Short mmCIF file of C-alpha atoms in Angstrom, two decimals:
data_model
loop_
_atom_site.label_atom_id
_atom_site.label_comp_id
_atom_site.label_asym_id
_atom_site.label_seq_id
_atom_site.Cartn_x
_atom_site.Cartn_y
_atom_site.Cartn_z
CA MET A 1 14.93 20.63 49.78
CA ALA A 2 17.27 17.56 49.56
CA GLN A 3 16.10 14.18 48.29
CA ASP A 4 16.98 10.84 50.00
CA LYS A 5 19.20 8.96 47.84
CA HIS A 6 19.39 5.24 48.18
CA VAL A 7 22.31 3.24 47.05
CA THR A 8 22.40 -0.31 46.68
CA SER A 9 25.17 -2.72 46.06
CA ALA A 10 23.53 -3.90 42.53
CA ALA A 11 23.57 -0.40 41.35
CA ILE A 12 27.30 -0.27 42.21
CA ARG A 13 27.90 -3.48 40.11
CA GLN A 14 25.70 -2.23 37.47
CA LEU A 15 27.93 0.96 37.10
CA GLY A 16 31.03 -0.98 36.67
CA LYS A 17 29.33 -3.20 34.05
CA ASP A 18 28.04 -0.49 32.15
CA LEU A 19 31.58 1.31 32.13
CA VAL A 20 33.11 -2.08 30.47
CA GLU A 21 29.95 -3.00 28.34
CA ASP A 22 28.68 0.42 27.18
CA ALA A 23 31.68 2.98 27.34
CA GLY A 24 34.53 0.41 26.68
CA VAL A 25 33.22 -0.71 23.45
CA ALA A 26 33.35 2.68 22.03
CA TYR A 27 37.45 2.32 22.22
CA ASP A 28 37.49 -0.42 19.73
CA PRO A 29 36.14 1.54 16.51
CA LEU A 30 38.56 4.54 17.72
CA MET A 31 41.49 2.17 17.88
CA ARG A 32 40.64 0.70 14.37
CA GLU A 33 40.10 3.79 12.81
CA VAL A 34 43.63 5.46 14.12
CA ALA A 35 45.62 2.23 13.33
CA ALA A 36 44.22 2.29 9.91
CA ALA A 37 44.75 6.03 9.17
CA LYS A 38 47.52 6.50 6.64
CA VAL A 39 48.93 9.37 4.62
CA ASP A 40 49.46 8.02 0.96
CA PRO A 41 52.77 9.50 -1.04
CA PRO A 42 53.44 12.26 -1.64
CA GLY A 43 51.40 13.54 1.23
CA PHE A 44 54.42 14.45 3.22
CA GLY A 45 56.33 15.63 0.26
CA MET A 46 60.19 15.98 0.33
CA LEU A 47 60.66 14.85 4.18
CA GLY A 48 58.25 12.12 3.40
CA PHE A 49 59.97 9.26 5.06
CA MET A 50 60.78 11.24 8.24
CA LEU A 51 57.29 12.46 8.52
CA GLN A 52 55.87 9.20 7.90
CA GLN A 53 57.88 7.51 10.63
CA ALA A 54 56.84 10.25 13.51
CA PHE A 55 53.11 9.94 12.07
CA ASP A 56 53.20 6.03 12.58
CA GLU A 57 54.77 6.74 15.94
CA ALA A 58 52.28 9.28 16.99
CA LYS A 59 49.39 6.99 15.45
CA GLN A 60 50.53 3.73 17.74
CA TYR A 61 50.87 6.18 20.66
CA ALA A 62 47.23 7.16 20.07
CA VAL A 63 46.14 3.40 19.92
CA ASP A 64 48.48 2.62 23.10
CA TYR A 65 46.71 5.23 25.02
CA ALA A 66 42.86 4.37 23.87
CA GLN A 67 43.68 0.93 24.94
CA ALA A 68 45.12 1.95 28.34
CA GLY A 69 42.00 4.06 28.72
CA LYS A 70 39.79 1.06 28.00
CA ASP A 71 42.02 -1.01 30.38
CA GLN A 72 41.32 1.34 33.07
CA LEU A 73 37.60 0.89 32.69
CA GLY A 74 38.03 -2.72 33.54
CA ALA A 75 39.87 -1.76 36.69
CA TYR A 76 37.40 0.49 37.78
CA ARG A 77 34.78 -2.26 37.24
CA THR A 78 37.12 -4.45 39.74
CA ALA A 79 37.18 -1.60 42.00
CA LEU A 80 33.51 -1.09 41.88
CA ASP A 81 32.61 -4.78 42.41
CA GLY A 82 35.03 -4.74 45.69
CA ILE A 83 32.96 -1.55 46.69
CA ALA A 84 29.73 -3.42 46.45
CA GLY A 85 30.92 -6.12 48.54
CA GLN A 86 31.87 -3.97 51.12
CA TRP A 87 28.46 -2.25 50.89
CA GLU A 88 26.56 -5.57 51.16
CA GLN A 89 28.76 -6.38 54.32
CA ALA A 90 27.78 -3.02 55.85
CA GLU A 91 24.15 -3.57 54.94
CA THR A 92 24.25 -7.14 56.76
CA ALA A 93 26.07 -5.51 59.61
CA ASN A 94 23.32 -3.02 60.12
CA GLN A 95 20.35 -5.01 60.01
CA VAL A 96 18.35 -5.54 63.06
CA MET A 97 17.54 -9.23 63.80
CA TYR A 98 14.66 -10.14 66.03
CA ARG A 99 14.52 -13.59 67.76
#
């Protein structure tokens, strides 16, 4: 037996807010820890310089990738706010008015 689901514009907006404020903040410690990661000499041995450079590039790529993920959550919030606005318009348009 299916249950009726009721969606509100407030719930849609709250979802966007939760994405940014709850999930989004999880990216900050991740980016700090990755940026702070280091391999002290002689960690890479004889090829240390070349491997250190590759390690630093990979580390920066990971930080950039995490930042892009966090930024995408903001884009989702913007989109969900737009959807909530459309939802409100649809609700208003479907209201029965008595005179």
